[in-house]
mmCIF file of C-alpha atoms in Angstrom:
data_model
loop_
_atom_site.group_PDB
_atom_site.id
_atom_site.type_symbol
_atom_site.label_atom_id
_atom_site.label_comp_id
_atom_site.label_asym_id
_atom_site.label_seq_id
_atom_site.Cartn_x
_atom_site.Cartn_y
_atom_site.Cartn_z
ATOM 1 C CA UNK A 27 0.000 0.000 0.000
ATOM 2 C CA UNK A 28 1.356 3.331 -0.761
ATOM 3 C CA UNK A 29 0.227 7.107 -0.082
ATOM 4 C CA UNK A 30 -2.941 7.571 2.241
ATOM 5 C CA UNK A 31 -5.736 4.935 2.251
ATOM 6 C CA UNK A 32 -9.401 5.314 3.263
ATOM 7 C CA UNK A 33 -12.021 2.933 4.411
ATOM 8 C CA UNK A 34 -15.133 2.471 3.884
ATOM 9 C CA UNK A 35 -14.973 3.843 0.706
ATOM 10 C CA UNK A 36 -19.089 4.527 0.598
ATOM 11 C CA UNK A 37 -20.871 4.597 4.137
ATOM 12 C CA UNK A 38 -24.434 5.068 4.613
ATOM 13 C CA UNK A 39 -25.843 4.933 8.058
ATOM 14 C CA UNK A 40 -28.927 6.115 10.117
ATOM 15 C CA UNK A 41 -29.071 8.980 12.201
ATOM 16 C CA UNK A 42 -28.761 7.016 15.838
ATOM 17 C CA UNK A 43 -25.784 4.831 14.251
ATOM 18 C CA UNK A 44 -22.364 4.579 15.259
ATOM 19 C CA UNK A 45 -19.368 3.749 12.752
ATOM 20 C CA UNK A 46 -16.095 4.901 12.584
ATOM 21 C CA UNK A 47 -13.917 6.412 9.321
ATOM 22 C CA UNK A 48 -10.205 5.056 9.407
ATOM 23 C CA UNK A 49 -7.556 6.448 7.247
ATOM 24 C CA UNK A 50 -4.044 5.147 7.078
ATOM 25 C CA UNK A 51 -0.543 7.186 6.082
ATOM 26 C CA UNK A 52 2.176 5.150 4.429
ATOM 27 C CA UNK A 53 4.423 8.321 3.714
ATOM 28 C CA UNK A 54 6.356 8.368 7.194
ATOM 29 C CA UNK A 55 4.449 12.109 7.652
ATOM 30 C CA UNK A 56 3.994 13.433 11.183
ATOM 31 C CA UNK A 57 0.645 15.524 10.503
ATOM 32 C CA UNK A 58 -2.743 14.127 9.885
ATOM 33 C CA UNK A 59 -6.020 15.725 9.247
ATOM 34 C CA UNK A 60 -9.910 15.502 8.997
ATOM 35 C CA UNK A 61 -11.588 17.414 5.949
ATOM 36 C CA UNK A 62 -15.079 17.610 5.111
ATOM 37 C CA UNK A 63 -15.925 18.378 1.197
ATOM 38 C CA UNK A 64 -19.616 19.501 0.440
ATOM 39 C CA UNK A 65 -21.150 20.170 -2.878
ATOM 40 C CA UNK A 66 -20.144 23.894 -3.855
ATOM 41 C CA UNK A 67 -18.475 24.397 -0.479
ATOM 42 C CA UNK A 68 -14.776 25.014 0.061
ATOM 43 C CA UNK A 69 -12.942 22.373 1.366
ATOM 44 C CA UNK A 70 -13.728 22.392 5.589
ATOM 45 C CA UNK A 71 -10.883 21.937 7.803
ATOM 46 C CA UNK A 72 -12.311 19.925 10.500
ATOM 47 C CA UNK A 73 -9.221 18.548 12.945
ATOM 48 C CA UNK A 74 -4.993 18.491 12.806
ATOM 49 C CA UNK A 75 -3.007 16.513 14.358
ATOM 50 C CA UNK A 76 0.894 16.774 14.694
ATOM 51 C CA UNK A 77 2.828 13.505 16.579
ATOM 52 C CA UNK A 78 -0.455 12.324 17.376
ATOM 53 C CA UNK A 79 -1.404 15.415 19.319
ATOM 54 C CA UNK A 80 -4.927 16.912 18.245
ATOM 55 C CA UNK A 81 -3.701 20.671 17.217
ATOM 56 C CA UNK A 82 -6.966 22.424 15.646
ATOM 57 C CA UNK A 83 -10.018 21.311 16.277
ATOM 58 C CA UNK A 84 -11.982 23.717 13.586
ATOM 59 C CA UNK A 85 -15.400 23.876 16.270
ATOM 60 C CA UNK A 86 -16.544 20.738 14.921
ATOM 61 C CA UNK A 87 -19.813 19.508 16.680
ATOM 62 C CA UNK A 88 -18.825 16.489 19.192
ATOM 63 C CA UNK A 89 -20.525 14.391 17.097
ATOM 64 C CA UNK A 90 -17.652 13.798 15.308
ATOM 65 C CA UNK A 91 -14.776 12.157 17.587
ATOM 66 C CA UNK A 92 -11.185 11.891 16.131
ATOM 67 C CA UNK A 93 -8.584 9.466 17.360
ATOM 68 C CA UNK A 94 -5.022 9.448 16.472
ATOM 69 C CA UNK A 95 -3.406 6.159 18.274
ATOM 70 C CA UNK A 96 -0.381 6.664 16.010
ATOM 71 C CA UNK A 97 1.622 8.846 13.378
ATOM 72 C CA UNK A 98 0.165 6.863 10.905
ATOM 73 C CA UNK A 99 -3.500 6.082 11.565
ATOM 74 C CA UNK A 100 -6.450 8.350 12.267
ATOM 75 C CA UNK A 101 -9.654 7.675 12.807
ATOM 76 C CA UNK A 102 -13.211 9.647 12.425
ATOM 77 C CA UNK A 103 -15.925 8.279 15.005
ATOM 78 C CA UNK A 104 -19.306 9.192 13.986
ATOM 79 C CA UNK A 105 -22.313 9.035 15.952
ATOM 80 C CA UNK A 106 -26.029 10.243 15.939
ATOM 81 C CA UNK A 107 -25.124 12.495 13.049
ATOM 82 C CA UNK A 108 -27.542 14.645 10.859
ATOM 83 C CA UNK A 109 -28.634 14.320 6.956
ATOM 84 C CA UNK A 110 -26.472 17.692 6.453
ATOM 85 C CA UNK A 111 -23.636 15.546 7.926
ATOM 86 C CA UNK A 112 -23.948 13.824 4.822
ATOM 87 C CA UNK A 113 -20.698 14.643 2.871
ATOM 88 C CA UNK A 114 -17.206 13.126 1.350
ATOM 89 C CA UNK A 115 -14.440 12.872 3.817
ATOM 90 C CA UNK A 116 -10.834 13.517 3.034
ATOM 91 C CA UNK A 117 -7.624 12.268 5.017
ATOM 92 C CA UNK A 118 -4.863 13.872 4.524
ATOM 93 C CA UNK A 119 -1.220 14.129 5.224
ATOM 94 C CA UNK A 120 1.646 16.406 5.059
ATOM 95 C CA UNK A 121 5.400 16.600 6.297
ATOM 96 C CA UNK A 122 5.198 19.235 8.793
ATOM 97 C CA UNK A 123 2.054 21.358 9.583
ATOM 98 C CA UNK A 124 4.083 24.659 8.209
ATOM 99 C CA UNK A 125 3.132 24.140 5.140
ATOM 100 C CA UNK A 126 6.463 25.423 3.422
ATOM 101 C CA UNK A 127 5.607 23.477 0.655
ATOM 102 C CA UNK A 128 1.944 23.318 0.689
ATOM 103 C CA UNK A 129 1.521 19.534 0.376
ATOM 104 C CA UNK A 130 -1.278 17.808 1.656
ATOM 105 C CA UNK A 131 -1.393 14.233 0.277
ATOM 106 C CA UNK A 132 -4.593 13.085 0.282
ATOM 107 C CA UNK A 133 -6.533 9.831 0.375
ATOM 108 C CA UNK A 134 -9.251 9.418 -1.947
ATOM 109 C CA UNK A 135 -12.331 9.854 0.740
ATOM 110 C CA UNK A 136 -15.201 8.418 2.500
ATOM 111 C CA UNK A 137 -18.635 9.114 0.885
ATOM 112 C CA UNK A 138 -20.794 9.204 3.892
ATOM 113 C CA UNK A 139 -24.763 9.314 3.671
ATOM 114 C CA UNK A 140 -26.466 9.800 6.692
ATOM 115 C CA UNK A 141 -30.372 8.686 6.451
ATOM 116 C CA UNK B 17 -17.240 37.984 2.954
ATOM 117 C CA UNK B 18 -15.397 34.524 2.208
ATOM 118 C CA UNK B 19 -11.478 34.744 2.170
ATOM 119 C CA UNK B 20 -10.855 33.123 -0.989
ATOM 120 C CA UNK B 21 -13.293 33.294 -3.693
ATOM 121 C CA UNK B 22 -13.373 30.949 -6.423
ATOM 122 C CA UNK B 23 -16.141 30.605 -9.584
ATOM 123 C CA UNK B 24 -17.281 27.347 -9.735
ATOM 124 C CA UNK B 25 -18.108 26.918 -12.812
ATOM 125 C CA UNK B 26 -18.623 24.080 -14.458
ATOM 126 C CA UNK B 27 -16.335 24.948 -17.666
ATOM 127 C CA UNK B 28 -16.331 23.785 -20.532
ATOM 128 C CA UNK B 29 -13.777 24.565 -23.425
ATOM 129 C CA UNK B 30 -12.799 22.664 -26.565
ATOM 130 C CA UNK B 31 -9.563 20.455 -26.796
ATOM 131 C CA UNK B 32 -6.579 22.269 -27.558
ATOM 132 C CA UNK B 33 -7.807 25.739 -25.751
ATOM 133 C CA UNK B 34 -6.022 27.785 -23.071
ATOM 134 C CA UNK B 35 -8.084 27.881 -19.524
ATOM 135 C CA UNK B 36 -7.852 30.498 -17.455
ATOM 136 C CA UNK B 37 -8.644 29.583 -13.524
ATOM 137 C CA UNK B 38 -9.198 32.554 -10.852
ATOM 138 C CA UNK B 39 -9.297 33.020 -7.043
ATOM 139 C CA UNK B 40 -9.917 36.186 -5.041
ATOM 140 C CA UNK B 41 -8.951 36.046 -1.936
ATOM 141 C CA UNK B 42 -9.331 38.713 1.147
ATOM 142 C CA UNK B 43 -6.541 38.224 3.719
ATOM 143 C CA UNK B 44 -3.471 40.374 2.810
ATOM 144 C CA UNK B 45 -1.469 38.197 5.035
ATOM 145 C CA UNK B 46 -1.348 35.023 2.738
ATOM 146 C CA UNK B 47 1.979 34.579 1.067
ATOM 147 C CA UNK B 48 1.742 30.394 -0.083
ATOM 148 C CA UNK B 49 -0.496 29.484 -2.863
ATOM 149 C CA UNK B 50 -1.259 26.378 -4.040
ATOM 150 C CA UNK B 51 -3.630 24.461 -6.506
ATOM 151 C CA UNK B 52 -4.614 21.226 -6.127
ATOM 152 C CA UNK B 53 -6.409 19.201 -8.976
ATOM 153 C CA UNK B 54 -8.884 16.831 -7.938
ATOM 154 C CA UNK B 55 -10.228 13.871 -10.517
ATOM 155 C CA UNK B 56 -13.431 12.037 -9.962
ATOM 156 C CA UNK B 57 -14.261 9.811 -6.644
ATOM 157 C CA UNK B 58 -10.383 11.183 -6.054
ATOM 158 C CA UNK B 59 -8.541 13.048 -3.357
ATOM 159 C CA UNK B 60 -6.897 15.943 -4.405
ATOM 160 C CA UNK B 61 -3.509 16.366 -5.737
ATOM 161 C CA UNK B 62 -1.070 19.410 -5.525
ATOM 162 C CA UNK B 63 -0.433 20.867 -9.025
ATOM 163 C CA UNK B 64 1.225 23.770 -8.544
ATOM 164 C CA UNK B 65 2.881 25.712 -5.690
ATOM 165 C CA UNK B 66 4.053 29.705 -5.440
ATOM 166 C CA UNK B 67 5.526 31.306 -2.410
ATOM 167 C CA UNK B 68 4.629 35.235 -2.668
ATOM 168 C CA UNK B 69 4.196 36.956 -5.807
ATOM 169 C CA UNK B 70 5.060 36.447 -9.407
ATOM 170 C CA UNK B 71 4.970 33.516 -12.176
ATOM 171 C CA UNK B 72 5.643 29.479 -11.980
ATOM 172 C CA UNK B 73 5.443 27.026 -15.280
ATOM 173 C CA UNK B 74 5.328 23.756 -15.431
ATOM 174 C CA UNK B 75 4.819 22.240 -18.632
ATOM 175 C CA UNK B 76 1.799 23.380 -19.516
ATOM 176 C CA UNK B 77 1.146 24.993 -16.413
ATOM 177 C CA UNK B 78 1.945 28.583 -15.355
ATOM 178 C CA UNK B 79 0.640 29.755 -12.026
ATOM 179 C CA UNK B 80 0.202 33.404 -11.542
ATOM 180 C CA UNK B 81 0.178 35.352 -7.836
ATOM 181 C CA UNK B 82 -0.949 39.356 -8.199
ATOM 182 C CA UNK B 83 -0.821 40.120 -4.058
ATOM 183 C CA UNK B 84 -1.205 43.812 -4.678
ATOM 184 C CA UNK B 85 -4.480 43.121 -6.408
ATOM 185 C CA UNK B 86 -5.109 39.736 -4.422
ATOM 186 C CA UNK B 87 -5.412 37.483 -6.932
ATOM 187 C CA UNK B 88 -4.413 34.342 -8.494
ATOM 188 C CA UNK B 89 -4.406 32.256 -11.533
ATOM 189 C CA UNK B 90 -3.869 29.144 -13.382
ATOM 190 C CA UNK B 91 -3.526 28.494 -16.560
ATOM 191 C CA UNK B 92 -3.503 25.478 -18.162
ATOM 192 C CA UNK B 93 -2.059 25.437 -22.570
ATOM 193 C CA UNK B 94 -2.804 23.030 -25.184
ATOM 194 C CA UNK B 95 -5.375 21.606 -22.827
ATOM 195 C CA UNK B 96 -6.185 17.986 -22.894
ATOM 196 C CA UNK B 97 -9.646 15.556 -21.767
ATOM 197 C CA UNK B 98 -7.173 14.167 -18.919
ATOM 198 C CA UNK B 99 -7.070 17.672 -17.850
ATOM 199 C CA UNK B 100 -10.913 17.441 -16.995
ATOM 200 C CA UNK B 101 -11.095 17.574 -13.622
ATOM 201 C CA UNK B 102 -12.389 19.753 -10.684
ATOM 202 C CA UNK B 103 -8.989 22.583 -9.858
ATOM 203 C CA UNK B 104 -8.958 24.230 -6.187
ATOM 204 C CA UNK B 105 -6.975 27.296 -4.896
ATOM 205 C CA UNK B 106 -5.767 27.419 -1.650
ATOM 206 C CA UNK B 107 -3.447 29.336 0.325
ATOM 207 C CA UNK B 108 -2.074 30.085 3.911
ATOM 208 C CA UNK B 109 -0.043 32.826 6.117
ATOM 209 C CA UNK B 110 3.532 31.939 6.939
ATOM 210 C CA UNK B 111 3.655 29.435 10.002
ATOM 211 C CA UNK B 112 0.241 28.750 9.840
ATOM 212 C CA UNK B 113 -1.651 25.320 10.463
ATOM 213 C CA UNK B 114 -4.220 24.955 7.624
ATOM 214 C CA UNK B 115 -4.673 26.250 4.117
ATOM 215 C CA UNK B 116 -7.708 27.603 3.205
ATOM 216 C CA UNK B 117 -9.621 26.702 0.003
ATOM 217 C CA UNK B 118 -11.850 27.887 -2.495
ATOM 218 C CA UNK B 119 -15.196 26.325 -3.791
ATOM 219 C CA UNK B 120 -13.315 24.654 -6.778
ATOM 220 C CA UNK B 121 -13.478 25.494 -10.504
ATOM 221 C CA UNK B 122 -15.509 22.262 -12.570
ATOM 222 C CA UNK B 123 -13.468 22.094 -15.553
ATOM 223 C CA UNK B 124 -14.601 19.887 -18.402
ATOM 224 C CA UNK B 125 -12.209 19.480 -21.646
ATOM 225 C CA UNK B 126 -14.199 18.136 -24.731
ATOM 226 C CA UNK B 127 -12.546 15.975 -27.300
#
C-alpha cells in the first residue's frame, strides 16, 4: 500500500448509528487531518493533528470524535449524526504542519450518507 | 465575505484551448499558494505551488500570484480531456496550520 488509504470507501448509516472512518498514512508524515468536502463548499478543515497530538479542532460539533493512536492512523468516530452531515471525507497528510511546501497528500475519501 | 473566492463553474472549453482559472482572496497576510487538482471519486492532488508573488510554469502549467491586487491564476495550454477535472486554490499565512480553500473550478475538456 502506498500514499494515504481510506475505508469504507461509501458509508451510509442512520441517524442514531455509530461507525467509525479510518484512514491510514504510508508516507512516514507526522501531521494528519480531517476534511469535510460539500457540494459547492470550500474544502472544511475539521481537525490536525501533529505527533499524534490533536492541534486544531476547527469547532466541529462532538458528534464527530477523532482518534489518532499513532503517526500513521487516524480515525473519524461518527455518531447520531444529521442528513447535512452527509458529505465526502478527506484524510490527509503532510510533512510538517508549516506548510512550506503546501503539500497535503490526500486519500481518496469516505462518501458518507447519513439517512 | 469569504477569504478566498473561487467561480465554480462548471467549464467547458474545446480540446486544444487555453483555460484560465481565478481566485480572489481577502486576507493580505497570505503569502503560499497552491492548486490542487482533484479527478473524480479522487482526493486531491497538488499541481502547482508559489511562495509570494510572481509567475511558476510547469509544462503546460503557469501559475500566476498578483498580491497587490489579491489574486491568483492558473492556466492550463494546449489543454487535454485528462485535464478534466475539478482545480482548487488554496493558500495560507507563513507558520500557519491549515490552508484555506476555495469552492473549486468544474473544468470539463471536450474531445
Amino acid at each position: 500500500e502506498t500514499g494515504v488509504t481510506q475505508t469504507p470507501r461509501h458509508l451510509v448509516m442512520g441517524m442514531t448509528n455509530k461507525k467509525s472512518l479510518k484512514c491510514e498514512q504510508h508516507l512516514g508524515h507526522n501531521a494528519m487531518y480531517w476534511y469535510k468536502q460539500s457540494a459547492k463548499k470550500p474544502l472544511e478543515l475539521m481537525f490536525v493533528y501533529s505527533l499524534e497530538e490533536r492541534v486544531e479542532n476547527n469547532s466541529v460539533p462532538s458528534r464527530f470524535s477523532p482518534e489518532c493512536p499513532n503517526s500513521s492512523h487516524l480515525f473519524l468516530h461518527l455518531h447520531t449524526l444529521q442528513p447535512e452531515d452527509s458529505a465526502l471525507y478527506l484524510c490527509a497528510s503532510s510533512q510538517d504542519q508549516g506548510f512550506r511546501t503546501g503539500e497535503l497528500f490526500f486519500g481518496e475519501g469516505s462518501r458518507l450518507t447519513v439517512l | 465575505q469569504k477569504e478566498v473566492e473561487q467561480d465554480p463553474g462548471p467549464l467547458s472549453v474545446p480540446e486544444g484551448a487555453i483555460v484560465s482559472l481565478n481566485c480572489t482572496y481577502s486576507n493580505s497576510a497570505f503569502q503560499y499558494f497552491m492548486w490542487y487538482r482533484q479527478y473524480s471519486r479522487k482526493g486531491p492532488e497538488l499541481l502547482m505551488y508559489t511562495y509570494s508573488s510572481g509567475n511558476k510554469e510547469d509544462g503546460r502549467f503557469t501559475a500566476q500570484v498578483d498580491k497587490s491586487s489579491k489574486y491568483i491564476s492558473l492556466f492550463i495550454r494546449d489543454s487535454q480531456p485528462s485535464d478534466s477535472a475539478t482545480y482548487l486554490c488554496a493558500m495560507s499565512t507563513m507558520g500557519a496550520q491549515k490552508l484555506v480553500f476555495g469552492q473549486g473550478t468544474r473544468l470539463t475538456i471536450n474531445p
